[in-house]
Amino acid sequence: MSDAHSGAIESSLQEQRVFPPPPEFARTALVKSTEEYRQLYKRSIDDPGAFWGEMAGGLHWFKKWDTVLDWKPPYAKWFVGGKLNVSYNCLDLQIERGRGDKAAILWEGEPESGMPGSGGSVHRISFRQLKDQVCRLANGLKELGVKKGDRVTIYMPMVAEAAVAMLACARIGAAHSVIFGGFSSQAIADRVEDAQSDIIITADGGFRRGSIVPLKANVDEALKKTDRVKKIIVLERIGSAPGKDFKIDWVEGRDVWWHELVRNQSTDCPAEPMDAEDTLFVLYTSGSTGKPKGIQHTTGGYLLGVNITTRYVFDLKEDDVYWCTADIGWITGHSYVLYGPLSNGATTLMYEGAPNFPDFSRFWAMIERHRVSVFYTAPTAIRAFMRAGREFVDRHDLRSLRLLGTVGEPINPEAWMWYREVIGGGRCPIVDTWWQTETGMILITPLPGATPTKPGTATLPFFGVDAAIVDRTGKEMGPNQGGLLVIRKPWPAMLRGIFNDPDRYVKQYWTDVPGVYFTGDGARRDADGYFWIMGRVDDVINVSGHRLGTMEIESALVAHEAVAEAAVVGIPHEMKGQGIACFVTLEHGRKPTEALKKELITWVGKQIGSLAKPDQIRFTEALPKTRSGKIMRRLLKELATHGEVRGDTTTLEDFNVIAKLKEQDEG
Ligand code: PRX
C-alpha cells in the first residue's frame, strides 16, 4: 500500500474518533452546544459591529468608541474614537471588581530551593501588589524620559518582572518590543535598530536548564553593533539568587539597576488614556524574507480579542489557576500568559525555566503544587514528555486539571491522545488552538462546552472569524480538498501593519490571494467543516513551535567566511515537528570537513539563537537553480526529506547538481 493511501485511511479513521464536550462543560461553559455556537457565529459574521460592540462592553473605556469597525480593505480600524488603557484593564479594573488580594501572578523560579522535587522559589503577587510594582516602574520609565509613543525593548527571562515591564509600558503608552531571551546579540541589535528603541529592560541573567543565560552580556554585545540605545535597566535576578555571585559589566551613566530606579517611585501612576488604535506593542517574527518583521498590535481591538478568546476558549472561572507555558517573548506569552488572563482577573502561573529541569516531572510537579486547572502548552513539549515516559507523570496528582490546550504547530493524533489520556485522565477537553503572531488572538479552536473534538484538528473558527480554504485565485475548495488558509473578514486583534515597512503589510498578507488575508498555511476542511492545518506553504519553518525564516538562516550562513551560497529547507522531525536542513557551497579553497559543519551549526546559533541551530549541514558543489537563477528549494526539500527527487525538474540548469547531491546522500 502506498504511503499516501495508508495516510488517507489513517486520517479518515481519526476523523471518526470524535469526543463530545464533557457534560459539566456543556452545562457550565459560556457556549453550551453546537447549535448555540452556530447561532452566535452566524450573528458575529452577519453583523460584526453589533457583536463586537456588545463584547467590548465588558472592558473599561475612558471614552466609548464612536464606530466599532472602519474597514477599508486591507486596513481595519476598531473602536474608532474609543479611549482605554490595557494596564488599567488588567489591574485597576480587577481591583475595582474586588480582586485586589487575589493572586494575579504565581511565579516559580527554576533552581530548586530545597530538597530535590521541592521546586523553585515561589512568588505570589496579588493584583494590588502587581499594580504597585507596575506604577513604580512606569514612574521610573518616565523619569528616564520615556514618553507615550516611544518603543521600549524588553529582553528578559521568564520572571514576573517581565510582566511588570510590559504592563508599565502599556500604562504610560510606550509600545513594548519584547525579544525572546533565547535570541542572540545580533538579533537584539537588528530589532533595536528597526524599532528605533532607545531603552532596553533586561536582567543580569536568567536560569535555563541549570545554566545561566547571560542576558546583560548579550545586550552589551548587541550595543557594540548599534549606538541607538541610551539606557539599560537591569534587573538583578542571578546576583540576588541564593549562593550566586555573578558579575556583569557596567557602563556608568547608561546602565541603571531596576531596584534603584523604582526605590523611591510612587505607587501611583495614572493610566494614560490611549486611543483604541494606538500601538500597544511591536513583536518581531520571521517571515519569508531575510529580516524579521515588527508586527504591530493596537490597544482596543487586541485587548478585546485576547480577553474574549481567553474567556470562551479556556472557560475561565474565578478560582481557576491558569498556566500557559509559553515564554513571554512569543505572541502566546503576550496574549495568553499576560493580557488575556489578567484582563479576565485570572491567576496566571509563570515558570522561569525548562520543562525537563531537573527532570521530566517538573511540569507535573508544578501542576500538583499550584493546583493548576487550565493548562496550555505546545505539541513539541507533549511529544518530548511522551518519549520521556509516563512514569514522570504518574508520580503526581493531576486531578486539579480540568481543561488542556495546545498551540504552535499541528499536533499529531498520537500525541493528542496521550495528552488526553495520560495528562487529562480522559476527562479534560482539549482545545487545539490555531493562530499566529499576526492574528494576535486565537482564530480557529474548539469551544470546550460546544465543540466535539477530533485528534489533530483545530476544529472551527472563533466568532467573527471568516476562515476559508481557497486556491491561489481565491476560489473556495470543496470538502477535504487541500488549499490555502485565508481569512476573509477583519477581526479585532489583527495586526495593523509592519513597523517601519507599511508596503510590506499589503504585499505580505493581502497580495498572494486577492482581497483576503493569507495566513501562509496550507489546510483542508473536512465534511463537518473542521480545519486540518497542514503547515506553512511559504518559506517559514516551524521548529518546536518556533517560527524561523529559511532566508534568515541562509543569511546567517553566508555571513560566515567559508560559505559561498546556502539554501535552507524544513524537513520532518519526529520531536520538533520540523528540523532545519542546510545545503551549503563553500568559498574557493575551503574544505568540506566535519569540523566545519560543527562550526557552521554553532555559528548560526550565535547569529540568531540556539533555536535556529541546523540539524543537517550538507556541502555541495553547486545549488540547483532555475534558468533565471532561483534556487529550487522544493527539490532540496524533496532530497532532504525522501533522499530522492520526485516531480518535474525540467527547468533545472544543471542536472548534475542533483545527481551529485543524491550520490552524497547515498554515500
Ligand atoms: O503554521 C501555523 C502554526 O504556527 C504558525 C504561527 O506561528 P507564530 O506566529 O509563531 O505563532 C505561534 C503561536 C500562535 C501558523 O501559521 N500553528 C499555530 N498554531 C497551530 C499551528 N499549526 C497547527 N495547529 C495549530 N494549533
XYZ file of C-alpha atoms and ligand atoms in Angstrom:
693
model
C 0.000 0.000 0.000
C 1.370 3.432 -0.857
C 2.179 5.915 1.914
C -0.422 8.285 0.596
C -3.073 5.586 0.633
C -2.348 4.354 4.152
C -2.153 8.008 5.284
C -5.630 8.643 3.892
C -7.095 5.610 5.683
C -5.326 6.598 8.890
C -6.706 10.138 8.753
C -10.235 9.040 7.949
C -10.109 6.710 10.957
C -9.009 9.613 13.113
C -11.804 11.750 11.822
C -14.244 9.134 13.020
C -12.848 9.398 16.531
C -14.993 12.149 17.975
C -15.017 13.328 21.574
C -18.128 15.217 22.639
C -17.787 18.078 25.149
C -17.759 16.674 28.700
C -21.196 17.084 30.325
C -20.068 19.563 33.011
C -18.702 21.865 30.304
C -21.860 21.528 28.267
C -23.654 22.665 31.454
C -21.434 25.478 32.703
C -19.365 26.841 29.801
C -20.253 30.142 28.142
C -21.371 28.352 24.979
C -23.194 25.115 25.755
C -23.978 23.443 22.449
C -23.015 23.271 18.807
C -26.327 24.894 17.991
C -25.630 27.848 20.273
C -22.148 28.197 18.760
C -23.602 28.203 15.248
C -26.176 30.864 16.084
C -23.635 33.131 17.756
C -21.138 32.539 14.965
C -23.711 33.470 12.334
C -24.574 36.656 14.180
C -20.898 37.577 14.566
C -20.339 37.196 10.813
C -23.577 38.859 9.692
C -23.234 41.854 11.997
C -19.685 42.140 13.373
C -20.308 45.703 14.568
C -23.149 44.679 16.874
C -21.398 41.509 18.033
C -18.028 43.035 18.916
C -19.606 46.228 20.240
C -21.523 44.153 22.748
C -18.421 42.149 23.691
C -16.374 45.327 24.190
C -18.833 46.466 26.871
C -17.002 44.168 29.311
C -13.811 46.229 29.101
C -13.156 49.528 30.820
C -13.171 52.523 28.482
C -12.197 56.069 29.453
C -14.237 57.136 26.459
C -16.621 54.969 24.489
C -15.954 54.471 20.770
C -17.906 56.209 18.005
C -17.672 53.407 15.422
C -16.959 49.727 16.077
C -15.328 48.966 12.728
C -13.977 51.094 9.942
C -12.958 48.644 7.182
C -11.171 49.910 4.121
C -9.512 46.719 2.889
C -6.851 45.823 3.799
C -6.903 48.407 6.589
C -9.154 47.969 9.607
C -9.737 50.338 12.498
C -11.613 49.027 15.501
C -13.435 51.060 18.153
C -12.652 54.330 16.428
C -12.691 57.264 18.850
C -12.592 54.993 21.909
C -10.048 55.540 24.689
C -8.765 52.891 27.086
C -5.647 51.589 28.766
C -4.580 47.946 28.761
C -2.791 48.117 32.124
C -5.879 49.732 33.666
C -7.993 46.855 32.405
C -5.544 44.237 33.704
C -5.015 45.851 37.120
C -7.200 48.738 38.324
C -10.394 47.283 36.879
C -9.722 43.942 38.574
C -9.121 45.678 41.912
C -12.372 47.629 41.456
C -14.090 44.296 40.836
C -12.892 43.026 44.231
C -9.827 41.055 43.160
C -7.207 43.264 44.873
C -5.933 40.448 47.088
C -6.352 37.663 44.555
C -3.143 36.271 43.035
C -2.562 37.844 39.648
C 0.766 36.094 39.098
C 2.132 32.947 40.667
C 5.766 32.642 39.735
C 8.158 29.761 40.224
C 11.928 30.013 39.641
C 13.902 27.242 38.026
C 16.575 26.378 40.613
C 15.217 24.080 43.298
C 15.284 25.940 46.567
C 15.302 22.906 48.843
C 15.286 19.113 48.541
C 15.079 17.653 45.016
C 11.489 17.814 43.867
C 10.659 20.707 46.211
C 10.503 23.167 43.327
C 11.921 26.645 42.971
C 11.188 29.735 44.986
C 7.615 30.859 44.548
C 6.281 34.413 44.491
C 2.611 35.177 44.804
C 1.778 38.634 43.523
C -1.724 39.966 44.101
C -3.461 42.311 41.672
C -2.865 45.179 44.119
C 0.835 44.370 44.527
C 1.224 44.000 40.791
C -0.377 47.384 40.229
C 2.017 48.977 42.725
C 5.035 47.409 41.043
C 3.813 48.419 37.607
C 3.203 52.021 38.711
C 6.632 52.334 40.292
C 8.394 51.077 37.181
C 6.142 53.227 34.979
C 7.173 56.291 37.004
C 10.794 55.152 36.729
C 10.481 54.921 32.950
C 9.049 58.419 32.852
C 11.980 59.660 34.932
C 14.310 58.220 32.308
C 12.459 60.200 29.681
C 10.241 57.515 28.162
C 7.177 59.096 26.585
C 3.896 57.979 25.104
C 4.542 56.637 21.607
C 8.167 55.528 22.293
C 9.316 51.922 21.904
C 10.871 50.121 24.863
C 12.796 46.895 24.233
C 12.368 44.122 26.788
C 14.873 41.248 26.835
C 14.193 39.306 29.991
C 13.949 35.860 31.478
C 10.560 34.435 32.471
C 10.341 36.362 35.704
C 7.314 38.238 36.977
C 9.205 41.476 36.335
C 8.923 40.793 32.594
C 5.171 41.118 33.001
C 5.660 44.204 35.182
C 7.803 45.767 32.455
C 5.228 45.119 29.732
C 2.380 46.467 31.831
C 4.433 49.524 32.829
C 4.968 50.360 29.154
C 1.262 49.895 28.483
C 0.443 52.131 31.447
C 2.309 55.149 30.056
C 1.535 54.450 26.404
C 5.001 53.335 25.291
C 4.960 50.358 22.929
C 6.987 47.378 24.079
C 9.102 45.280 21.796
C 9.847 42.051 23.623
C 12.742 39.940 22.376
C 12.774 36.278 23.364
C 15.649 35.636 25.813
C 16.984 32.854 23.556
C 17.862 35.281 20.771
C 21.455 36.363 20.201
C 23.124 39.763 20.342
C 22.840 40.207 16.577
C 19.088 39.631 16.761
C 18.851 42.210 19.566
C 20.822 44.779 17.585
C 18.652 44.296 14.482
C 15.407 44.617 16.413
C 16.510 47.625 18.453
C 17.531 49.417 15.269
C 14.353 48.569 13.412
C 12.103 49.520 16.326
C 14.104 52.723 16.947
C 14.182 51.926 20.600
C 16.370 53.993 22.948
C 15.904 51.920 26.041
C 16.248 48.236 26.947
C 14.959 46.480 30.025
C 16.919 43.324 30.784
C 18.292 41.242 33.662
C 21.792 40.252 34.683
C 20.822 36.763 33.555
C 18.210 34.047 33.701
C 18.210 30.379 34.663
C 17.610 27.795 31.966
C 18.129 24.041 32.359
C 20.534 24.621 35.206
C 22.695 27.125 33.333
C 22.781 30.881 33.403
C 21.720 32.736 30.263
C 23.908 35.875 30.217
C 21.253 38.350 29.137
C 23.049 41.558 30.133
C 26.248 40.400 28.415
C 24.220 39.712 25.253
C 22.796 43.223 25.405
C 26.289 44.697 25.930
C 27.466 42.770 22.880
C 24.478 43.944 20.842
C 25.194 47.560 21.722
C 28.605 47.298 20.092
C 26.678 46.940 16.842
C 24.349 49.920 17.346
C 24.626 53.229 19.163
C 20.898 53.703 19.321
C 20.319 52.732 22.959
C 20.762 55.357 25.694
C 19.687 53.460 28.815
C 19.640 49.878 30.023
C 17.536 48.964 33.024
C 18.963 45.846 34.677
C 17.018 43.578 36.968
C 19.166 41.681 39.429
C 17.983 38.106 39.017
C 21.090 35.935 39.238
C 23.095 38.114 41.594
C 20.293 38.048 44.112
C 19.684 34.275 43.889
C 20.885 32.391 46.977
C 24.540 31.386 46.787
C 25.175 33.083 43.458
C 27.911 35.540 42.812
C 27.511 36.639 39.240
C 29.444 39.527 37.743
C 28.352 41.676 34.849
C 29.974 44.629 33.096
C 28.589 48.030 33.930
C 28.616 51.264 31.964
C 28.150 54.254 34.270
C 25.537 56.679 33.031
C 23.999 54.126 30.665
C 23.168 51.199 32.933
C 20.603 51.564 35.713
C 19.652 48.972 38.322
C 15.931 48.218 38.302
C 15.751 48.189 42.118
C 17.441 51.587 42.336
C 15.207 53.084 39.679
C 11.981 52.037 41.402
C 13.124 52.522 45.020
C 11.712 55.990 45.550
C 8.970 55.961 42.949
C 5.340 56.463 43.848
C 2.916 53.554 43.577
C 0.545 55.947 41.908
C 0.829 56.395 38.167
C -2.373 57.313 36.361
C -3.008 55.110 33.331
C -2.631 57.060 30.097
C -5.898 57.124 28.119
C -4.856 55.581 24.795
C -6.623 55.754 21.517
C -8.064 52.318 20.668
C -5.865 52.275 17.567
C -2.628 53.347 19.330
C 0.136 50.739 19.173
C 0.331 48.542 22.261
C 3.348 46.584 21.080
C 5.600 45.525 18.273
C 6.685 41.898 18.162
C 9.239 40.630 15.688
C 8.556 37.408 13.851
C 10.164 35.574 10.972
C 8.755 35.815 7.512
C 9.725 34.644 4.091
C 12.330 37.362 3.606
C 15.622 37.633 5.449
C 14.709 40.199 8.100
C 12.167 39.521 10.864
C 9.125 41.801 10.711
C 7.869 44.003 13.530
C 4.220 43.010 13.807
C 2.175 45.920 15.157
C -0.739 45.380 17.504
C -3.071 48.038 18.797
C -4.721 48.733 22.103
C -8.503 48.276 21.781
C -9.005 45.516 19.242
C -6.097 43.448 20.524
C -7.187 43.628 24.139
C -10.750 42.719 23.264
C -9.626 39.816 21.067
C -7.414 38.228 23.710
C -9.846 38.982 26.527
C -12.780 37.287 24.833
C -10.892 34.302 23.450
C -9.290 33.605 26.833
C -12.704 33.582 28.458
C -14.509 31.466 25.851
C -11.743 29.054 24.870
C -10.254 28.397 28.303
C -13.584 28.664 30.104
C -12.002 30.666 32.932
C -13.791 30.564 36.263
C -12.985 32.693 39.311
C -10.958 30.056 41.150
C -9.003 28.684 38.200
C -5.229 28.559 38.266
C -4.267 29.008 34.678
C -0.895 28.047 33.204
C 0.279 28.800 29.705
C 3.848 27.534 29.409
C 4.918 29.853 26.580
C 7.724 32.317 27.056
C 6.648 35.922 27.299
C 8.911 36.634 24.310
C 6.467 34.989 21.899
C 2.966 36.071 20.950
C 1.486 33.237 23.016
C 3.199 34.730 26.059
C 1.867 38.204 25.277
C -1.720 37.149 24.625
C -2.233 34.114 26.859
C 0.305 34.400 29.695
C -0.321 38.068 30.272
C -3.035 40.170 28.678
C -5.782 37.577 28.173
C -5.763 36.079 31.679
C -5.112 39.298 33.615
C -7.799 41.244 31.786
C -10.171 38.484 32.923
C -8.959 38.738 36.520
C -7.458 35.241 36.363
C -4.428 33.892 38.211
C -1.663 33.258 35.700
C 1.263 30.977 36.522
C 4.715 31.828 35.193
C 7.672 29.454 35.284
C 11.207 30.605 34.705
C 12.900 27.538 33.319
C 12.958 24.397 31.232
C 10.251 21.691 31.243
C 12.835 18.983 31.941
C 14.741 20.572 34.795
C 15.806 18.836 36.951
C 13.860 16.102 35.142
C 10.749 15.472 33.065
C 8.447 15.609 36.060
C 8.884 19.367 36.608
C 5.661 20.447 34.864
C 3.580 17.770 36.573
C 5.090 18.612 39.965
C 4.166 22.244 39.353
C 0.616 21.395 38.337
C 0.240 19.462 41.577
C 1.947 22.146 43.695
C -0.045 25.081 42.344
C -3.306 23.194 41.745
C -3.299 24.202 38.081
C -6.710 23.731 36.488
C -6.214 25.019 32.937
C -3.013 24.078 31.122
C -1.881 25.333 27.707
C 1.299 24.080 26.032
C 2.894 23.144 22.703
C 2.764 19.820 20.828
C 6.550 19.660 20.778
C 6.595 19.612 24.593
C 3.912 16.928 24.662
C 5.947 14.760 22.298
C 9.030 15.189 24.488
C 7.056 14.162 27.593
C 5.622 11.183 25.747
C 9.050 9.968 24.836
C 10.364 10.504 28.379
C 7.696 8.123 29.634
C 4.593 8.299 31.788
C 6.407 7.402 34.993
C 7.290 11.097 35.323
C 3.597 11.915 35.168
C 2.294 9.113 37.345
C 4.228 10.348 40.372
C 1.960 13.375 40.520
C -1.622 14.156 41.311
C -3.035 15.963 38.291
C -6.667 15.880 39.355
C -6.798 19.688 39.591
C -6.657 19.837 35.776
C -9.954 20.373 34.005
C -9.019 21.737 30.572
C -5.999 21.307 28.282
C -4.854 23.368 25.331
C -2.229 23.208 22.589
C -0.794 25.762 20.214
C 2.016 26.468 17.817
C 2.083 23.604 15.346
C -0.086 20.766 14.138
C -0.478 18.129 16.845
C -0.165 14.536 15.697
C -3.160 12.417 16.782
C -0.936 10.112 18.826
C 0.332 12.999 20.957
C -3.215 14.355 21.233
C -4.449 11.016 22.585
C -1.554 10.760 25.025
C -2.264 14.294 26.256
C -5.914 13.431 26.709
C -5.424 10.113 28.470
C -2.191 10.480 30.421
C -2.300 14.159 31.372
C -6.016 14.814 31.217
C -7.054 11.488 32.752
C -9.550 11.128 29.889
C -11.810 13.774 31.441
C -10.383 17.121 30.240
C -11.419 18.578 26.902
C -8.524 19.566 24.625
C -8.571 22.868 22.794
C -6.196 22.781 19.814
C -5.935 26.472 19.023
C -4.729 27.771 15.672
C -3.467 31.320 15.357
C -0.382 33.411 14.583
C 1.719 36.337 15.773
C -0.165 38.392 13.199
C -3.630 37.320 14.279
C -2.954 38.363 17.889
C -5.719 36.118 19.171
C -6.874 32.527 18.695
C -8.837 32.238 15.426
C -9.642 28.540 14.997
C -10.439 26.492 18.079
C -12.934 24.252 19.786
C -15.128 25.787 22.489
C -14.984 23.359 25.400
C -18.724 23.210 26.074
C -19.849 23.196 22.471
C -17.437 21.615 20.021
C -16.950 17.865 19.645
C -13.200 17.400 19.135
C -11.180 15.073 16.916
C -7.472 14.435 17.478
C -5.390 16.590 15.139
C -7.796 19.329 14.121
C -8.218 22.854 15.476
C -11.901 22.398 14.514
C -13.989 25.537 13.878
C -13.484 29.290 13.570
C -13.966 31.534 16.582
C -16.710 34.185 16.487
C -16.269 36.786 13.787
C -13.578 34.776 12.009
C -14.420 34.123 8.383
C -11.847 31.417 7.613
C -11.807 29.526 4.302
C -9.705 27.202 2.180
C -9.089 28.604 -1.290
C -6.806 28.242 -4.274
C -4.441 30.991 -5.491
C -7.256 32.759 -7.296
C -9.421 32.866 -4.184
C -11.838 30.130 -5.302
C -13.125 28.127 -2.355
C -12.146 24.460 -2.259
C -14.569 21.629 -1.601
C -14.540 19.365 1.472
C -11.196 17.656 2.055
C -9.540 19.409 -0.857
C -6.265 20.924 0.289
C -5.691 24.625 -0.283
C -4.592 27.864 1.303
C -5.979 29.037 4.606
C -7.272 32.597 4.343
C -9.385 34.929 6.494
C -11.931 36.960 4.577
C -13.101 39.488 7.153
C -11.194 41.636 9.660
C -11.044 40.571 13.319
C -10.333 42.883 16.271
C -6.817 41.654 17.180
C -5.484 41.526 13.635
C -2.122 43.133 13.021
C -2.377 46.712 11.840
C 0.897 46.752 9.973
C 4.587 46.014 9.914
C 6.610 48.543 11.846
C 8.742 50.711 9.594
C 7.581 48.976 6.458
C 3.978 49.833 5.547
C 4.138 48.481 1.992
C 5.184 45.078 3.151
C 1.944 44.644 5.085
C -0.022 44.677 1.840
C 2.498 42.658 -0.107
C 2.995 40.029 2.556
C -0.577 39.317 3.574
C -3.033 40.726 1.055
C -1.489 40.100 -2.336
C -0.964 36.351 -2.896
C -4.686 35.680 -2.791
C -6.665 38.713 -3.959
C -8.748 40.573 -1.384
C -8.223 38.312 1.638
C -5.702 37.820 4.452
C -3.391 34.947 3.516
C -2.035 33.098 6.540
C 0.873 31.300 4.854
C -0.630 27.974 5.977
C -1.997 25.131 3.900
C -5.064 23.318 5.234
C -8.200 21.420 4.360
C -11.723 21.379 5.757
C -13.431 18.075 6.372
C -17.096 17.314 5.732
C -18.001 18.736 9.189
C -16.285 21.998 8.320
C -13.339 21.275 10.644
C -9.994 22.812 9.703
C -6.976 20.492 9.475
C -3.819 22.593 9.327
C -1.086 21.048 7.179
C 1.683 23.584 7.907
C 3.341 26.509 6.189
C 3.387 26.742 2.421
C 5.825 29.665 2.365
C 9.494 29.887 3.311
C 8.761 29.811 7.005
C 9.599 26.738 9.059
C 8.211 25.772 12.420
C 10.811 24.241 14.706
C 9.383 23.117 18.046
C 6.586 25.632 17.591
C 9.118 28.406 16.958
C 8.887 30.213 13.721
C 12.005 30.744 11.606
C 12.528 32.078 8.119
C 14.667 29.933 5.815
C 16.183 33.112 4.377
C 17.121 34.306 7.830
C 19.189 31.149 8.345
C 20.626 31.432 4.844
C 21.755 35.000 5.566
C 23.404 33.822 8.771
C 25.244 31.063 6.885
C 26.549 33.258 4.073
C 27.838 35.722 6.657
C 30.413 33.029 7.529
C 33.692 33.498 5.643
C 33.789 29.895 4.394
C 30.322 29.919 2.857
C 29.636 30.990 -0.716
C 25.931 30.116 -1.010
C 23.342 28.470 1.171
C 19.838 27.106 0.782
C 17.767 26.117 3.794
C 14.683 23.903 3.903
C 12.443 22.444 6.587
C 12.370 18.664 6.985
C 10.021 16.486 9.024
C 11.367 15.913 12.530
C 9.831 13.446 14.940
C 10.208 15.589 18.041
C 10.486 19.150 16.790
C 7.810 18.971 14.100
C 10.267 20.396 11.623
C 14.044 20.331 11.529
C 16.462 22.542 9.595
C 18.453 21.204 6.645
C 21.079 23.438 5.035
C 22.734 22.954 1.659
C 25.975 24.885 1.529
C 28.534 25.651 -1.164
C 31.955 26.742 0.036
C 34.295 29.533 -0.955
C 37.144 28.522 -3.201
C 39.836 26.678 -1.271
C 37.658 25.782 1.732
C 37.400 22.099 2.569
C 34.092 20.423 3.468
C 35.070 18.907 6.822
C 33.119 17.623 9.809
C 34.770 20.336 11.887
C 33.428 22.997 9.538
C 29.942 21.502 9.780
C 30.072 21.831 13.565
C 31.455 25.331 13.283
C 28.611 26.398 10.993
C 25.998 24.948 13.328
C 27.467 26.898 16.240
C 27.777 29.972 14.039
C 24.074 30.002 13.154
C 23.252 29.563 16.845
C 25.370 32.609 17.633
C 23.941 34.706 14.803
C 20.278 34.060 15.557
C 19.884 31.991 18.723
C 20.197 28.302 19.561
C 16.662 27.579 18.395
C 17.931 28.165 14.842
C 20.814 25.656 15.010
C 20.667 23.463 11.885
C 20.010 19.738 12.180
C 21.859 18.976 8.965
C 24.569 20.740 7.028
C 25.235 19.276 3.582
C 28.081 20.521 1.452
C 27.549 20.580 -2.284
C 29.492 21.865 -5.276
C 26.566 23.890 -6.581
C 22.921 24.527 -5.761
C 20.165 23.543 -8.163
C 18.807 26.694 -9.807
C 16.234 27.576 -12.404
C 17.306 29.211 -15.636
C 16.551 32.570 -14.064
C 18.859 31.783 -11.154
C 16.333 30.995 -8.411
C 17.338 28.262 -6.002
C 14.962 25.316 -6.370
C 14.126 24.788 -2.735
C 11.378 22.316 -3.499
C 13.923 19.917 -4.942
C 16.209 20.307 -1.983
C 13.311 19.700 0.339
C 12.430 16.527 -1.514
C 16.015 15.415 -1.347
C 16.418 16.186 2.340
C 13.098 14.525 3.169
C 12.996 11.481 0.909
C 16.591 11.176 -0.246
C 15.375 11.466 -3.837
C 13.804 13.941 -6.166
C 10.298 13.469 -7.476
C 8.342 15.610 -9.863
C 9.277 17.969 -12.626
C 12.919 19.003 -12.901
C 12.946 20.251 -16.461
C 13.755 23.855 -15.574
C 16.956 22.821 -13.824
C 20.059 24.452 -15.152
C 22.430 21.717 -14.120
C 21.066 18.229 -13.644
C 24.429 17.112 -12.366
C 23.919 19.093 -9.221
C 21.020 16.946 -8.144
C 22.818 13.807 -9.215
C 25.802 14.764 -7.089
C 23.705 15.630 -4.058
C 21.966 12.307 -4.384
C 25.227 10.398 -4.640
C 26.454 12.056 -1.463
C 23.221 11.138 0.182
C 23.594 7.518 -0.709
C 27.262 7.523 0.175
O 1.723 27.291 10.841
C 0.875 27.730 11.870
C 1.429 27.284 13.206
O 2.212 28.358 13.694
C 2.185 29.450 12.770
C 2.216 30.752 13.517
O 3.412 30.864 14.212
P 3.619 32.044 15.238
O 3.307 33.332 14.589
O 4.984 31.882 15.795
O 2.548 31.810 16.353
C 2.565 30.625 17.084
C 1.590 30.709 18.231
C 0.285 31.286 17.939
C 0.930 29.240 11.985
O 0.981 29.908 10.744
N 0.358 26.980 14.162
C -0.007 27.708 15.235
N -0.981 27.076 15.929
C -1.245 25.928 15.277
C -0.400 25.874 14.156
N -0.451 24.845 13.286
C -1.341 23.869 13.530
N -2.169 23.852 14.583
C -2.154 24.845 15.488
N -2.958 24.800 16.530
